[in-house]
Structure formats: C-alpha cells, structure tokens
PDB file of C-alpha atoms in Angstrom:
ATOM      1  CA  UNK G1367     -22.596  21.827   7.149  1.00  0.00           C
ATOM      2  CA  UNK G1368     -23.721  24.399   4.184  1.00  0.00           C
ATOM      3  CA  UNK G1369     -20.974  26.628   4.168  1.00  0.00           C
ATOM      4  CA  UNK G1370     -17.599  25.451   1.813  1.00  0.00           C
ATOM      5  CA  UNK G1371     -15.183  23.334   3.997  1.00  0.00           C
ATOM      6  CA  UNK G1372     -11.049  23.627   3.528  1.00  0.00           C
ATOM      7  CA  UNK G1373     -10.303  20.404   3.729  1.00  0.00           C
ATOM      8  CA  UNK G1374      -9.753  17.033   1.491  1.00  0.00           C
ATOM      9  CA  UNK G1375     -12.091  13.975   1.597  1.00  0.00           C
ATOM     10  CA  UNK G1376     -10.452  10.649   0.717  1.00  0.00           C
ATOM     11  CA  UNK G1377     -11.120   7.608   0.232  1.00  0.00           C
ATOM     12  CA  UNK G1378      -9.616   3.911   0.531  1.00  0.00           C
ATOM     13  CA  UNK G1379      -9.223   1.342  -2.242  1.00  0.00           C
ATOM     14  CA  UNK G1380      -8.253  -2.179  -2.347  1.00  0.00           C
ATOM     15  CA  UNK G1381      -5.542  -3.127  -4.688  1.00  0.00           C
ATOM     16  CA  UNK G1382      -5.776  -6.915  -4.238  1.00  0.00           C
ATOM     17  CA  UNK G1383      -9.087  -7.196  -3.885  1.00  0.00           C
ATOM     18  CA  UNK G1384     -11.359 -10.194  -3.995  1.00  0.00           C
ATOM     19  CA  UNK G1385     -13.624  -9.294  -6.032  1.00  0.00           C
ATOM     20  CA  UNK G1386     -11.876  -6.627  -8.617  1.00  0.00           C
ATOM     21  CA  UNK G1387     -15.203  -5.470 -10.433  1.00  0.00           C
ATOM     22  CA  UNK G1388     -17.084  -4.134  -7.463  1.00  0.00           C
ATOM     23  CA  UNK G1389     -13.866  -2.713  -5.904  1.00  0.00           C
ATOM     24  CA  UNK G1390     -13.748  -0.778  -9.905  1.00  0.00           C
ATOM     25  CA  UNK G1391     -17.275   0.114  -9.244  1.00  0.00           C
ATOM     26  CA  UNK G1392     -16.826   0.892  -5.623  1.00  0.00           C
ATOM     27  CA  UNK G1393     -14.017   3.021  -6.703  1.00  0.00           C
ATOM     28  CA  UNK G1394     -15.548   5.234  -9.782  1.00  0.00           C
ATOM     29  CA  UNK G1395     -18.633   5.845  -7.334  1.00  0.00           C
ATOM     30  CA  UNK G1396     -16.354   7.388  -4.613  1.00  0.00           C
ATOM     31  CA  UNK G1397     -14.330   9.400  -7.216  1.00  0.00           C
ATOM     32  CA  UNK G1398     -18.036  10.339  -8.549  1.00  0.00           C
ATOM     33  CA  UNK G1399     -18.675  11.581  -4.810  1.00  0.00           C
ATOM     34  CA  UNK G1400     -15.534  13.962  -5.018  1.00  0.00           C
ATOM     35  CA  UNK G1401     -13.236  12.003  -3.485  1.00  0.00           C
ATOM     36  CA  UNK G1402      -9.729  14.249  -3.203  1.00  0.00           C
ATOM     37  CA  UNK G1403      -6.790  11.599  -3.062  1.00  0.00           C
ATOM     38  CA  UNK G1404      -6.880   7.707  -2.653  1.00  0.00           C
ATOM     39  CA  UNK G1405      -5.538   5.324   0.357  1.00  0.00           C
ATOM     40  CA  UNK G1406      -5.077   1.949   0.030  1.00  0.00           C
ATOM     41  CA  UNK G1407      -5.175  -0.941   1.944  1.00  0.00           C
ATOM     42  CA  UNK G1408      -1.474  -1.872   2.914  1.00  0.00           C
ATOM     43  CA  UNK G1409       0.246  -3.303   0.177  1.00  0.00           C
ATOM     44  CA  UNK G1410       2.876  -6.297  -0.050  1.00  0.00           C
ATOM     45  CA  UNK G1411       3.651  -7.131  -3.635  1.00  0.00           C
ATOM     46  CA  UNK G1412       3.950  -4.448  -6.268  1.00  0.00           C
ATOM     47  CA  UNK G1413       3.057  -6.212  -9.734  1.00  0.00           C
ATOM     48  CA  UNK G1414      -0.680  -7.250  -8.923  1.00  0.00           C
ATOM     49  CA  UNK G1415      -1.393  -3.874  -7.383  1.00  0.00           C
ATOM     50  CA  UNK G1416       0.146  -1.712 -10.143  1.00  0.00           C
ATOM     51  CA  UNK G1417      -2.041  -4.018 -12.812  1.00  0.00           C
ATOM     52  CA  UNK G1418      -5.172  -3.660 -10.575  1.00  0.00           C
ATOM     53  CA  UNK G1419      -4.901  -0.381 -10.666  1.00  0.00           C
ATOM     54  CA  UNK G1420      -3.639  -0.135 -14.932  1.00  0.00           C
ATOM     55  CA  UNK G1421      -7.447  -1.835 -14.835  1.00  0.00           C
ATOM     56  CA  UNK G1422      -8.942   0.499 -13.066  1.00  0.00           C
ATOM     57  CA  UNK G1423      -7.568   3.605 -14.976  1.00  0.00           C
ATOM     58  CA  UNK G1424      -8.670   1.380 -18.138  1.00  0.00           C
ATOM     59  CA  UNK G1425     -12.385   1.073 -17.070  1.00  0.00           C
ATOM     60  CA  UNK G1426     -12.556   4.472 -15.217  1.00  0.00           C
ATOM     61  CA  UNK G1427     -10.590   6.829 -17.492  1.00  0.00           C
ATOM     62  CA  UNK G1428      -7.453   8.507 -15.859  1.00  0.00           C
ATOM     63  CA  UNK G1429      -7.531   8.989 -11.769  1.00  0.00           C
ATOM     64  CA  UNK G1430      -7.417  12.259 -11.834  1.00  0.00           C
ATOM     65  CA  UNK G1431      -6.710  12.272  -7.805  1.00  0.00           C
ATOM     66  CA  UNK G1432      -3.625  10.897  -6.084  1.00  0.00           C
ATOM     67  CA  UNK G1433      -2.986   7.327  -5.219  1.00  0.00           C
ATOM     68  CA  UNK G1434      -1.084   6.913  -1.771  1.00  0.00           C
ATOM     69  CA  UNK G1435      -0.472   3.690  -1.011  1.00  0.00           C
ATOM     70  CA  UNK G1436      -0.004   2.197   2.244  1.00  0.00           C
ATOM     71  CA  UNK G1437       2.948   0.341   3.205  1.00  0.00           C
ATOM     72  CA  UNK G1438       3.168  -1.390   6.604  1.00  0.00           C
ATOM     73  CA  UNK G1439       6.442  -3.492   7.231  1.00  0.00           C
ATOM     74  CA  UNK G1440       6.426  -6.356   8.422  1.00  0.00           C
ATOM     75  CA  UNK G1441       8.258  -6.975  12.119  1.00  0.00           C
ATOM     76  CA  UNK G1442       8.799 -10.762  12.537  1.00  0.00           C
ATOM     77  CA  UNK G1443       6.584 -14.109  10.919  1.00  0.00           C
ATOM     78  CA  UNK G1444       4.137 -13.850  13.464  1.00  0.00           C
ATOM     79  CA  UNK G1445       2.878 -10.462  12.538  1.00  0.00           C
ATOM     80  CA  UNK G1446       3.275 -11.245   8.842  1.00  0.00           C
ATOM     81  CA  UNK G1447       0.628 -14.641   9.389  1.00  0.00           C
ATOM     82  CA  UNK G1448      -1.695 -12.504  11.538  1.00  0.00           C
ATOM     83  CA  UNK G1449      -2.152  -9.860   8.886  1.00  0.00           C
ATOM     84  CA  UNK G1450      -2.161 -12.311   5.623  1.00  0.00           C
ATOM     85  CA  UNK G1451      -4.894 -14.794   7.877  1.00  0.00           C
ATOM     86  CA  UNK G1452      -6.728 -12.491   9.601  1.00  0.00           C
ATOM     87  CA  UNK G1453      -6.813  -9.170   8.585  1.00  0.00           C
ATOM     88  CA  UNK G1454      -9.484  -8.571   5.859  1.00  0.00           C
ATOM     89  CA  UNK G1455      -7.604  -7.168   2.212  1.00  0.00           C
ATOM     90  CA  UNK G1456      -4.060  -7.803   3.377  1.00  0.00           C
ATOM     91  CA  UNK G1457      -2.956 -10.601   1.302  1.00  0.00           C
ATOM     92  CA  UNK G1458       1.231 -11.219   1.841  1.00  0.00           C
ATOM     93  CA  UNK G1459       2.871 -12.990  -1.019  1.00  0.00           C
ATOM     94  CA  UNK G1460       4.108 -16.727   0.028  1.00  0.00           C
ATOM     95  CA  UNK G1461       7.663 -15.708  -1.348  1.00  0.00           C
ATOM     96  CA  UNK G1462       7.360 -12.953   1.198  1.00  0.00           C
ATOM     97  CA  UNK G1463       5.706 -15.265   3.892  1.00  0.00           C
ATOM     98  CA  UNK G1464       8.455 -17.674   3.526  1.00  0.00           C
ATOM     99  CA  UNK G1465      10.985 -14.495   3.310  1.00  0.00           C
ATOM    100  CA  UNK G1466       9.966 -13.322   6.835  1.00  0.00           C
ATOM    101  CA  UNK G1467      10.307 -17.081   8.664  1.00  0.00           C
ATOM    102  CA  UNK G1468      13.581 -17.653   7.247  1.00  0.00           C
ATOM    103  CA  UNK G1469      14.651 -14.299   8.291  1.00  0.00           C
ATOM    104  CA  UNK G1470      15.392 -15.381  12.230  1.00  0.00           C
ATOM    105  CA  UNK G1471      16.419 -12.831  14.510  1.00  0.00           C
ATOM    106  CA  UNK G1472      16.949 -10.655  11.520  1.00  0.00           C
ATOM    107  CA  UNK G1473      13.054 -10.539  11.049  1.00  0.00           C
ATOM    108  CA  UNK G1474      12.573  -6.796  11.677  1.00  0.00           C
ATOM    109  CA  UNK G1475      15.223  -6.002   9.291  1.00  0.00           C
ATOM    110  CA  UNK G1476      13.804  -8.433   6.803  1.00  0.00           C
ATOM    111  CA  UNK G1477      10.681  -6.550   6.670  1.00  0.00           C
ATOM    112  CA  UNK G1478      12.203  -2.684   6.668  1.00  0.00           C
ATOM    113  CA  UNK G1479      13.413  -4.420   3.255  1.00  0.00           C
ATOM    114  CA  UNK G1480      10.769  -5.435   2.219  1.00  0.00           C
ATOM    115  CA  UNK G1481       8.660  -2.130   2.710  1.00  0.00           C
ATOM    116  CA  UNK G1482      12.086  -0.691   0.697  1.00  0.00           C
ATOM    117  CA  UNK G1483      11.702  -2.987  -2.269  1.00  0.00           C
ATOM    118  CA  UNK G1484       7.842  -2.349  -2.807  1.00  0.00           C
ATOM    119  CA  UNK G1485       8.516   1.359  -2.781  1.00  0.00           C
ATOM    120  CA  UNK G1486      11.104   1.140  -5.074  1.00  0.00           C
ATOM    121  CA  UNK G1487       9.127  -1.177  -7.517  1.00  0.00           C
ATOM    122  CA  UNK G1488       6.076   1.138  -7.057  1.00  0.00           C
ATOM    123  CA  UNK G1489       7.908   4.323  -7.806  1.00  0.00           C
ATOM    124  CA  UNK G1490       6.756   6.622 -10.669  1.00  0.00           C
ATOM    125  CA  UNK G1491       3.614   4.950 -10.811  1.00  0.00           C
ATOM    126  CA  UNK G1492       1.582   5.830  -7.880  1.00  0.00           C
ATOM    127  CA  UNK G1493       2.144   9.567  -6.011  1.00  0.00           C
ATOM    128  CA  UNK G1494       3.438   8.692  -2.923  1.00  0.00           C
ATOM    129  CA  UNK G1495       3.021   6.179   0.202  1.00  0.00           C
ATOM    130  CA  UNK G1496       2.158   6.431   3.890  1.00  0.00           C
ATOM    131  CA  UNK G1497       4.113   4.633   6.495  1.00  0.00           C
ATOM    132  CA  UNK G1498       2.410   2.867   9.178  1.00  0.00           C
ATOM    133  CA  UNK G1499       4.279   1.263  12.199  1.00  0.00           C
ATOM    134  CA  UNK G1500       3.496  -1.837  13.647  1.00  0.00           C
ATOM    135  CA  UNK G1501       4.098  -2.251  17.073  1.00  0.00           C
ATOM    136  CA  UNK G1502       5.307   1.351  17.807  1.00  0.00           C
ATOM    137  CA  UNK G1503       8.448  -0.042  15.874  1.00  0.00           C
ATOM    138  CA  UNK G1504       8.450   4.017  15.060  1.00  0.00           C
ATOM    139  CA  UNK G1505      12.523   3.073  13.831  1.00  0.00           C
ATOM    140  CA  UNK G1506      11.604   0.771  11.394  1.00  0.00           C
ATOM    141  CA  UNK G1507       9.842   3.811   9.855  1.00  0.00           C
ATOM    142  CA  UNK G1508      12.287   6.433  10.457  1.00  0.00           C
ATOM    143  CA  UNK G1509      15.315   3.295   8.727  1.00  0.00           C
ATOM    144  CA  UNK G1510      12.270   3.181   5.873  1.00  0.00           C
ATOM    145  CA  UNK G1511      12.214   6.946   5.093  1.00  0.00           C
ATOM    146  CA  UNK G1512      15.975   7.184   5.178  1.00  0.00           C
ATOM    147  CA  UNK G1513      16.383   5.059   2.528  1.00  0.00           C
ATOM    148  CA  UNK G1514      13.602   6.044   0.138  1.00  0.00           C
ATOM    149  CA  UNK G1515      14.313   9.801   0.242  1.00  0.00           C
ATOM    150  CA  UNK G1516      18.507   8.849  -0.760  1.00  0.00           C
ATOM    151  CA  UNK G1517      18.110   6.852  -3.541  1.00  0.00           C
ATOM    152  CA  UNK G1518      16.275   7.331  -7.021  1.00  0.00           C
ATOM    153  CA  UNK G1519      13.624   5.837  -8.536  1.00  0.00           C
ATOM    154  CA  UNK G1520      14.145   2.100  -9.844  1.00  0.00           C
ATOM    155  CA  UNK G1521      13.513   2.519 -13.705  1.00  0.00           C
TER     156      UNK G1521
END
C-alpha cells in the first residue's frame, strides 16, 4: 500500500483454546503486529474465558487493545451439538448442552438466555461483544440487545 491507511486491523483469539500456550503466543505475536482490537471465537461459558484471558494479561502484560467477544445464541439442541461437535474452538458447556435439550419448544428462548447470562457474567471485564445470528434468527438478536442495553452490569 505505502501510504497510511484509516482503518483498524484486528485480530481473533480463542478463549477456550486447546492448546492455551500457543494461543498466548499466537496472541502477543498479533498484538506485536499492531493488531487494533481483539475478536473472539464465540463464547458459551464465562468463567474459563475470563481466566484464559486473566492468563494471558499475566504472561503478556496488560492488552492494551479491546477485547470483543463474540456471542452467538444458541436456537434449538441441534444447532447447539453441531457447533460444540463440529465447529473447530466452539466448545458448549454440558450444563448448557443439557440446558438447550430440555428446553423443548422453548429452545430459541432458552438460548436468547443464555447469550443474556454470559453477557451479564462477562460485563466489566471485557469491552464489549458482537452479536451474531444463527439462522437469520435476526429477533433473537434484536430480544438480546434489548435486554443488555436496560439493565446494569452484574457486580
């Protein structure tokens, strides 16, 4: 290119990653590169991903960039199997596994809940999240949003 650009690079990281060194490593080398803000894989279960990343501010020094995580709900038991068995870095809690097929005809709303709950628990620790529908199922994200934007962090 040569000339200055206007606009941010990113990059993706892996909270619940196989192999947590090399995703560390990975990680410090992209933020080495200039990276500008951080995506993550989506994300279903708040404690392991806010210690994997507690690690990797430990072995990196402070992420100076923002962390967005990504938060994809879940739409019936199906979907939720598909993504936990086939989809490489997704890994979906049992609890929430089992959550999802007991959830019936409910499902969808099961997993709008869900995304809710990890946002709430993940609040005031990362910067912010990005939404992704499943399924054009555009309303569970719009349901999502209205709910996260009227109600305060969880302490």
């Amino acid at each position: 290119m040569g000339q200055p650009t206007s606009f941010f690079v990113g990059c993706a990281l892996n909270l619940i990653p196989a192999n947590p060194e090399d995703e560390i490593k990975n990680l410090g080398r992209k933020l080495r590169a200039g990276a500008d803000f951080i995506l993550t894989q989506p994300v279903y279960e708040a404690g392991p991903a806010l210690a994997f990343l507690d690690r990797a501010r430990n072995e990196l020094g402070s992420l100076d960039v923002p962390v967005i995580v990504g938060v994809l709900p879940l739409v019936n038991p199906r979907h939720a199997a598909f993504l936990h068995h086939e989809v490489p870095g997704i890994d979906i809690p049992e609890k929430t596994l089992k959550r999802m097929e007991d959830s019936g005809e409910n499902a969808a709303r099961t997993g709008r809940e869900i995304a809710i709950e990890l946002i709430q628990q993940l609040r005031g620790s990362i910067n912010g999240v990005y939404l992704m529908p499943a399924f054009s199922r555009y309303d569970l994200i719009a349901e999502v949003i209205d709910n996260i934007a009227t109600h305060e962090p969880v302490s």
